[in-house]
CSV table of C-alpha atoms and ligand atoms in Angstrom, one decimal:
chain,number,residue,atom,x,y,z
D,9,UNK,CA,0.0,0.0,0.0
D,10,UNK,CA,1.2,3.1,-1.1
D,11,UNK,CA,2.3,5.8,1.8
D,12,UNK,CA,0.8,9.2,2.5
D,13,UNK,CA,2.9,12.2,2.1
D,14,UNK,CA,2.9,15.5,3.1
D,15,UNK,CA,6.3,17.1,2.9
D,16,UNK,CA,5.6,20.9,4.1
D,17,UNK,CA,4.3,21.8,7.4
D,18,UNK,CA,5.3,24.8,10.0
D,19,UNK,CA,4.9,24.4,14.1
D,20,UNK,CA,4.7,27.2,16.8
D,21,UNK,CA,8.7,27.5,16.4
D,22,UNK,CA,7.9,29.1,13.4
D,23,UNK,CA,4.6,30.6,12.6
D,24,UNK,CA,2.4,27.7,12.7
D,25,UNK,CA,0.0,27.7,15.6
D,26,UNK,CA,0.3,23.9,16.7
D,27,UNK,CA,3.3,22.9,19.0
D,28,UNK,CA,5.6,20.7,16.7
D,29,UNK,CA,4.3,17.3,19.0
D,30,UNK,CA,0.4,18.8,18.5
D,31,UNK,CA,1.1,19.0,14.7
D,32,UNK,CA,2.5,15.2,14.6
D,33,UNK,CA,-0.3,14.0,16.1
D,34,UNK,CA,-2.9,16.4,14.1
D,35,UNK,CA,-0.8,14.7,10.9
D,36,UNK,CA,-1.3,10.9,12.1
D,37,UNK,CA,-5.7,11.4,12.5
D,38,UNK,CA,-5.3,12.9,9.1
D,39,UNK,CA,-3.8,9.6,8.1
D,40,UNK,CA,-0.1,11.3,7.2
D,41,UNK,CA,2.2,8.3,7.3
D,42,UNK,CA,5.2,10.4,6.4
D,43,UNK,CA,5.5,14.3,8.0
D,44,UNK,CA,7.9,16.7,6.9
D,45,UNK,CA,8.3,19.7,9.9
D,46,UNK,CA,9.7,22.8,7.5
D,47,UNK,CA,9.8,25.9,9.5
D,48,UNK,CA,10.6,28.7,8.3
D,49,UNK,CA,14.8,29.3,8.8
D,50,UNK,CA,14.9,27.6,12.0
D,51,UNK,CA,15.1,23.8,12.8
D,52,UNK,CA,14.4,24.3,16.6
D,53,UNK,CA,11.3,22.0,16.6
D,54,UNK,CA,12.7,18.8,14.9
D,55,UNK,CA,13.1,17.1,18.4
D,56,UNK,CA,10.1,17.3,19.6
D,57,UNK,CA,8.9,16.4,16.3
D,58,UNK,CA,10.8,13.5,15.7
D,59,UNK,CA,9.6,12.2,19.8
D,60,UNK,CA,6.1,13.1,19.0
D,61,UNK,CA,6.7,10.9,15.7
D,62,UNK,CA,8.0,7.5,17.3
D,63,UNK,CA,5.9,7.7,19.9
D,64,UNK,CA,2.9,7.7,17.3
D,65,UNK,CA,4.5,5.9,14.8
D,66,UNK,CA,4.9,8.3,12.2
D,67,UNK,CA,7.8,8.7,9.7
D,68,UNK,CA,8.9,12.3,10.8
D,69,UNK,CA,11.3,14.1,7.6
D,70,UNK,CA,13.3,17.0,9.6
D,71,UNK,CA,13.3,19.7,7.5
D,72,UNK,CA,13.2,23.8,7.0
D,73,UNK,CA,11.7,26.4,5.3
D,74,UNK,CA,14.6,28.9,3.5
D,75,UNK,CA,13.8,32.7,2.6
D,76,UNK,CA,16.1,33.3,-0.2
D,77,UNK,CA,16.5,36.5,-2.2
D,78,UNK,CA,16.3,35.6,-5.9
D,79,UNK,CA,16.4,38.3,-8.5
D,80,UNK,CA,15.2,41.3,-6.2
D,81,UNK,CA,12.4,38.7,-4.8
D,82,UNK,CA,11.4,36.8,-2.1
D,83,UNK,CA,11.6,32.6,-3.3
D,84,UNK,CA,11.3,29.8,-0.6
D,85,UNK,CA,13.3,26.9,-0.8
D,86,UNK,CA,12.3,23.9,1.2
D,87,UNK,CA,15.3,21.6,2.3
D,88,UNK,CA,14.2,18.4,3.4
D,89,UNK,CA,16.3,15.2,5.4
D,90,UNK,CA,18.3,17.7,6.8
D,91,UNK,CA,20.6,17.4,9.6
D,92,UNK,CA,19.2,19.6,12.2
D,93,UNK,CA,22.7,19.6,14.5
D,94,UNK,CA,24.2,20.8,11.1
D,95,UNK,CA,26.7,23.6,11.7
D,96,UNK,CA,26.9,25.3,8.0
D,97,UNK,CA,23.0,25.0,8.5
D,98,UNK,CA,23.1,26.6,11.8
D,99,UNK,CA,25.0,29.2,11.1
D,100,UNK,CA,22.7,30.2,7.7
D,101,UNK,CA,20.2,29.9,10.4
D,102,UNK,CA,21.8,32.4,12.5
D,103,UNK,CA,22.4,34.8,9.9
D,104,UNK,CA,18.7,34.6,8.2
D,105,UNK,CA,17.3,35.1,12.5
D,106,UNK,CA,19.7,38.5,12.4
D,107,UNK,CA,17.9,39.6,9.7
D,108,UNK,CA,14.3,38.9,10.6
D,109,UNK,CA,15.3,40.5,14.0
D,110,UNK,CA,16.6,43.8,12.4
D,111,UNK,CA,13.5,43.8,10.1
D,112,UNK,CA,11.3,43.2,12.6
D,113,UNK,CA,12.5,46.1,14.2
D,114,UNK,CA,12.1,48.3,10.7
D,115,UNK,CA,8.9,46.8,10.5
D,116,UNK,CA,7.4,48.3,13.4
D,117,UNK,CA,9.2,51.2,13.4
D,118,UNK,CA,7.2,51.7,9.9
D,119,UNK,CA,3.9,50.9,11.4
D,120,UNK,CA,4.5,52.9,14.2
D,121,UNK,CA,4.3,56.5,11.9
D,122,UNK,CA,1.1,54.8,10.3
D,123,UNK,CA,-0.3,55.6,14.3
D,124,UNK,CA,0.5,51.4,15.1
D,125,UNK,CA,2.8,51.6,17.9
D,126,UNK,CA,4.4,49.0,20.0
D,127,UNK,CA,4.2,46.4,17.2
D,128,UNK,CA,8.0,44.6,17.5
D,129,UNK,CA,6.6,43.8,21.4
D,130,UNK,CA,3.4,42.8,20.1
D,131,UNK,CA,4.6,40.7,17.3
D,132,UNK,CA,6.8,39.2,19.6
D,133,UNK,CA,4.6,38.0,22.3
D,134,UNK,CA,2.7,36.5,19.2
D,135,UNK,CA,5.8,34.1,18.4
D,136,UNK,CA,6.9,31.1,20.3
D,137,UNK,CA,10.0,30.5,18.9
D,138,UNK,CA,13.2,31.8,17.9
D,139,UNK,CA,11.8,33.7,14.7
D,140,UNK,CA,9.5,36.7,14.6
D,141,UNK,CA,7.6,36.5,11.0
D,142,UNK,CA,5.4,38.8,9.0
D,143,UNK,CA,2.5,36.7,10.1
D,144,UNK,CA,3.1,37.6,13.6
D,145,UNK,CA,2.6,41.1,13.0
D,146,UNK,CA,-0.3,40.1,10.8
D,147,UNK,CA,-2.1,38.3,14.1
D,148,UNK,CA,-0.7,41.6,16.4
D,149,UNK,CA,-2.7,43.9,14.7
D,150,UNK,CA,-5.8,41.3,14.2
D,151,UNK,CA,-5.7,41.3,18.0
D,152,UNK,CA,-5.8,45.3,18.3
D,153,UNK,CA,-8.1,45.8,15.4
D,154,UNK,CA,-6.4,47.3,13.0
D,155,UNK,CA,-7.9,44.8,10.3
D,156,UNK,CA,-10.5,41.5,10.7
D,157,UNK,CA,-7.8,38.8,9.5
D,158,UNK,CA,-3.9,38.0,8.9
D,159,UNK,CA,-5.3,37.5,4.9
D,160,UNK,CA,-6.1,41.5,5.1
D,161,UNK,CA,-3.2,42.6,7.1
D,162,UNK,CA,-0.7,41.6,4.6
D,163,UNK,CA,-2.8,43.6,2.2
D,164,UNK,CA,-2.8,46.5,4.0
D,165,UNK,CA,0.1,47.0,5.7
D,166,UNK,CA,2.6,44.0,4.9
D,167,UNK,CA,3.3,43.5,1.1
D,168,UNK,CA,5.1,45.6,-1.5
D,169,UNK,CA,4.1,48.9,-1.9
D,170,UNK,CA,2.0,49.0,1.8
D,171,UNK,CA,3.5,51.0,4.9
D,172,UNK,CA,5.1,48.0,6.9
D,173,UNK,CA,6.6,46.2,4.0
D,174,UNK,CA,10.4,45.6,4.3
D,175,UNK,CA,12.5,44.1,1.4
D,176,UNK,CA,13.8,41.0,2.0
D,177,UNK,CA,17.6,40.6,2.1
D,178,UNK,CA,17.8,36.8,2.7
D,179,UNK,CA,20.7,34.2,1.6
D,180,UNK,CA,21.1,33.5,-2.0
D,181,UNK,CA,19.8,30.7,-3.9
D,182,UNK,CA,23.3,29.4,-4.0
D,183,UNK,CA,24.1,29.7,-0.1
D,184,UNK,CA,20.7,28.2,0.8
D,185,UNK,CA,21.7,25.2,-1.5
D,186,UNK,CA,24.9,24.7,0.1
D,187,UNK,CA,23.3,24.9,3.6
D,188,UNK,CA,21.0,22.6,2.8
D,189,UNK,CA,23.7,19.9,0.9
D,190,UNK,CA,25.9,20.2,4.0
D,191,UNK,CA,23.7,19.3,6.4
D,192,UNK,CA,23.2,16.6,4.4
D,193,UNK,CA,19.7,17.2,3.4
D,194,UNK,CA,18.1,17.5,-0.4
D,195,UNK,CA,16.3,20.9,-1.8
D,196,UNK,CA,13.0,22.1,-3.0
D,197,UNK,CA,11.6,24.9,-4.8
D,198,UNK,CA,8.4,25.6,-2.5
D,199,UNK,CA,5.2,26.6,-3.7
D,200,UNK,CA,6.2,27.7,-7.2
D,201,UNK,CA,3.1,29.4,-8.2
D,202,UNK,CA,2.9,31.6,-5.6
D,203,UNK,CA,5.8,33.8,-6.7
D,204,UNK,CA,3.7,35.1,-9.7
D,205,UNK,CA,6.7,34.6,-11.9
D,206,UNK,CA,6.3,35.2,-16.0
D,207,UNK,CA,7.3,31.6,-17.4
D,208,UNK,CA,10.6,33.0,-18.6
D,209,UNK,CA,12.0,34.0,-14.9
D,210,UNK,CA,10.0,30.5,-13.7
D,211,UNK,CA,11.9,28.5,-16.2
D,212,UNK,CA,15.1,30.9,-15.2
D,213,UNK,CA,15.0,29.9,-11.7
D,214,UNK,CA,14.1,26.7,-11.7
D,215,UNK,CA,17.4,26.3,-14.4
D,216,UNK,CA,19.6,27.9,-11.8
D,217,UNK,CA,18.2,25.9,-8.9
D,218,UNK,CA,18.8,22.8,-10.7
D,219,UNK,CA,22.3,23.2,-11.8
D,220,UNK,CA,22.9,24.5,-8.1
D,221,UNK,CA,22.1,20.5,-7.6
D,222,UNK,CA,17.9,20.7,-6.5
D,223,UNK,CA,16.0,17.9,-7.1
D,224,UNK,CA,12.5,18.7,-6.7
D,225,UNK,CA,9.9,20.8,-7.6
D,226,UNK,CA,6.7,21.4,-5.2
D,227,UNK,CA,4.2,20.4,-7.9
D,228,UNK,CA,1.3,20.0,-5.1
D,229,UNK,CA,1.2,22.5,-2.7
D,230,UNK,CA,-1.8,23.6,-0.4
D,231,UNK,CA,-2.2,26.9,-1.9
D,232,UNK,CA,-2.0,25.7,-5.8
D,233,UNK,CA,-5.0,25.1,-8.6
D,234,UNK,CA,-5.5,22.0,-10.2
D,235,UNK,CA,-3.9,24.2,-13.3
D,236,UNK,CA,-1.1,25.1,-11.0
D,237,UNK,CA,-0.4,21.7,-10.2
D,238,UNK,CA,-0.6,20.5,-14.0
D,239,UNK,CA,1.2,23.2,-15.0
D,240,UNK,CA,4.2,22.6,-12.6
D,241,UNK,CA,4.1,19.2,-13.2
D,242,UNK,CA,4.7,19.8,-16.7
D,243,UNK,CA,8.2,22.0,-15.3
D,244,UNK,CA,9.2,19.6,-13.2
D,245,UNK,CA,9.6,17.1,-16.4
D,246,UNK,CA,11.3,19.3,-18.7
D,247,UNK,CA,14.0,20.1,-16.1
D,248,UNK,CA,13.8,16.4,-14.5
D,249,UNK,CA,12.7,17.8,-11.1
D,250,UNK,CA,11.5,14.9,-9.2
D,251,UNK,CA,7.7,16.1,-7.5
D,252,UNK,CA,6.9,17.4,-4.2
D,253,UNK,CA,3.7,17.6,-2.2
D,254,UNK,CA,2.8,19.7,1.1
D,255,UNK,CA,0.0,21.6,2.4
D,256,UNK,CA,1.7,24.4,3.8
D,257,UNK,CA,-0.4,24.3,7.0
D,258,UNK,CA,0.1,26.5,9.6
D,259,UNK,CA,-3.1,25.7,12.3
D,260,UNK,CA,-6.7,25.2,12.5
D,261,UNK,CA,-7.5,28.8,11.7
D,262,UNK,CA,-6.9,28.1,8.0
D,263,UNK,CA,-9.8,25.7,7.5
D,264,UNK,CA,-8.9,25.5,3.9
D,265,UNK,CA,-5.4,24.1,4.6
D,266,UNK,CA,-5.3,20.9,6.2
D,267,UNK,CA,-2.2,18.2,6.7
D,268,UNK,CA,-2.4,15.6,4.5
D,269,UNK,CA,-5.5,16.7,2.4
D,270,UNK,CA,-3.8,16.8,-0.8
D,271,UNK,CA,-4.1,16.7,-4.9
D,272,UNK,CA,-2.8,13.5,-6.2
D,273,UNK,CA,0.8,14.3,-7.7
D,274,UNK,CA,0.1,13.5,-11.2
D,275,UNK,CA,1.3,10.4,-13.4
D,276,UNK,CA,4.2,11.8,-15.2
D,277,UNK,CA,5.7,12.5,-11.9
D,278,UNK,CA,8.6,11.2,-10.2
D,279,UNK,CA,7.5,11.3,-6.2
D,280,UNK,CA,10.8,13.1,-4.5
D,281,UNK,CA,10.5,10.1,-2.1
D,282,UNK,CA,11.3,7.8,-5.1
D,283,UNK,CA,13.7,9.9,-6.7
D,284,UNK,CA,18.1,8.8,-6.1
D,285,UNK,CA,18.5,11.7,-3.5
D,286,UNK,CA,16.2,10.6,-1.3
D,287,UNK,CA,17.6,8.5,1.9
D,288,UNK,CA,17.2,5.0,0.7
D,289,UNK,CA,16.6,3.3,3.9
D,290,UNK,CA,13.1,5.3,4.3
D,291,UNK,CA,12.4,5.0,0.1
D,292,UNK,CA,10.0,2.1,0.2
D,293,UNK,CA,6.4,3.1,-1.1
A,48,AMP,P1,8.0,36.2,6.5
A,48,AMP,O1,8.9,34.9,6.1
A,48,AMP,O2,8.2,36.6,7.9
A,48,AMP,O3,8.2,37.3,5.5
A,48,AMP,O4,6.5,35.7,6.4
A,48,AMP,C1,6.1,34.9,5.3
A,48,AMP,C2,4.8,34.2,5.8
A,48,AMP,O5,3.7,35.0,5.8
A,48,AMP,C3,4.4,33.1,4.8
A,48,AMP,O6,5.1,31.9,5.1
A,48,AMP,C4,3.0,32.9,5.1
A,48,AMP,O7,2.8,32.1,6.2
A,48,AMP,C5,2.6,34.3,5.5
A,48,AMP,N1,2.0,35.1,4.3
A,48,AMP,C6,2.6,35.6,3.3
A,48,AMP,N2,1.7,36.3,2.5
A,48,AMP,C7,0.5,36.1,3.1
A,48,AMP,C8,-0.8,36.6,2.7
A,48,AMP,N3,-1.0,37.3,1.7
A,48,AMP,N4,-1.8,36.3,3.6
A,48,AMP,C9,-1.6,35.6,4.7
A,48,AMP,N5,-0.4,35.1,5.1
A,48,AMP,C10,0.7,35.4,4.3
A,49,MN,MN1,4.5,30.9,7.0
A,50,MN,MN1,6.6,29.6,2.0
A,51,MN,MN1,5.6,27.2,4.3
């Protein structure tokens, strides 16, 4: 019998809402045999994870979530069987942290001449972990009132061209890549439709990221279309990208994310679980 996969999930040490043991068992009565824990640039819930996991009898994939700065953009790269103890990793870790603390600080500091004060505080006591994230803010000002969801906080205050956006000056696609390969681990182009690219800068990035030596391609995501997903899976051939799938879920307060509750990666796909890169001891379908 085939296995259940989803490969993209973020716990309270990011910004998800579930502890990293809540999520694991959340995944296993969703019927997830296999768990990836990607949070965004940190790895600081993979132990609780991976407990949470063997005591449920779960296959638990330790992975992270990488901002990268691609072409004066935001991408995400998704790195997964990495070594969280990892010390190239840790220190990318440490670097990507800096900069989310300084831009947390420029974020609020924004906000506060749009008559939002004390947001970095607010933000803050909204986070659980080590990293303070846009979505943070988002729930901050939820809380005082400043907008009725995280959805329209982005859209008001927290994307390009709004009062408390703050470009993003992550790692490069090459760093992230190297992070990633030294601790061991194998890397993914996350969510590809979200980035809005025109096919030539899609087909541009994807080229780079495969010569950088990534293997896969997030074909099923959460947030894509049954168009997306066809569409991607089409990519992933033409630049032999083996296929990804995760929801992206972050809590129960998105309804319409939920672990596990996936499109079927279509036929022409190679599963990233079946492809070389993957560890071969935990390849069986
Ligand atoms: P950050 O890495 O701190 O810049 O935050 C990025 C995170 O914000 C993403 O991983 C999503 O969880 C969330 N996010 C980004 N855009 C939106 C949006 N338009 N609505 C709701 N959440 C968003
Ligand atoms: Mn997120
Ligand atoms: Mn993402
Ligand atoms: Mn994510």
């Amino acid at each position: 019998m085939s296995r259940h996969y989803d490969l993209h999930a973020h716990s309270t040490a990011s910004d998800g809402t579930l502890t990293p043991g809540e999520l694991v068992a959340r995944a296993r009565t969703r019927g997830v045999d296999v768990l990836a824990l990607t949070d965004h640039d940190d790895v600081s819930g993979i132990a609780e994870a991976m407990q949470a996991a063997e005591a449920q009898g779960i296959e638990l994939v330790p992975g992270i979530e990488l901002s990268v700065t691609w072409s004066g953009m935001t991408v995400h790269i998704v790195g997964l069987h990495v070594d969280p103890a990892c010390e190239r990793l840790l220190d990318g870790i440490r670097r990507q942290q800096a900069f989310r603390h300084w831009r947390a600080a420029e974020i609020a500091r924004r906000l506060e001449k749009k008559g939002i004060p004390g947001a970095a505080a607010g933000a803050r006591g909204f986070a659980n972990g080590p990293i303070v994230s846009r979505t943070h803010f988002a729930r901050y000002l939820v809380a005082q009132g400043h907008a009725d969801s995280v959805r329209e906080v982005f859209k008001r205050y927290l994307v390009r061209g709004k009062p408390g956006y703050v470009a993003g000056d992550w790692a490069s696609l090459e760093e992230v890549l190297d992070w990633i390969h030294a601790a061991g681990g194998l890397a993914v182009v996350a969510h590809p439709a979200r980035y809005r690219l025109t096919a030539t800068r899609l087909r541009r990035l994807l080229g780079e990221f495969r010569e950088l030596g990534g293997v896969a391609l997030e074909v099923v995501s959460g947030s894509h279309s049954r168009d997306e997903c066809r569409y991607m899976a089409e990519l992933a051939g033409r630049f032999e990208l083996a296929a990804s799938c995760g929801s992206d879920y972050h809590g129960p307060e998105q309804p319409y994310v939920e672990l596990g509750r996936l499109q079927a990666l279509p036929a022409s796909c190679l599963p990233v679980w079946q492809s070389p890169a993957w560890p071969a001891a935990r390849g069986a379908a």
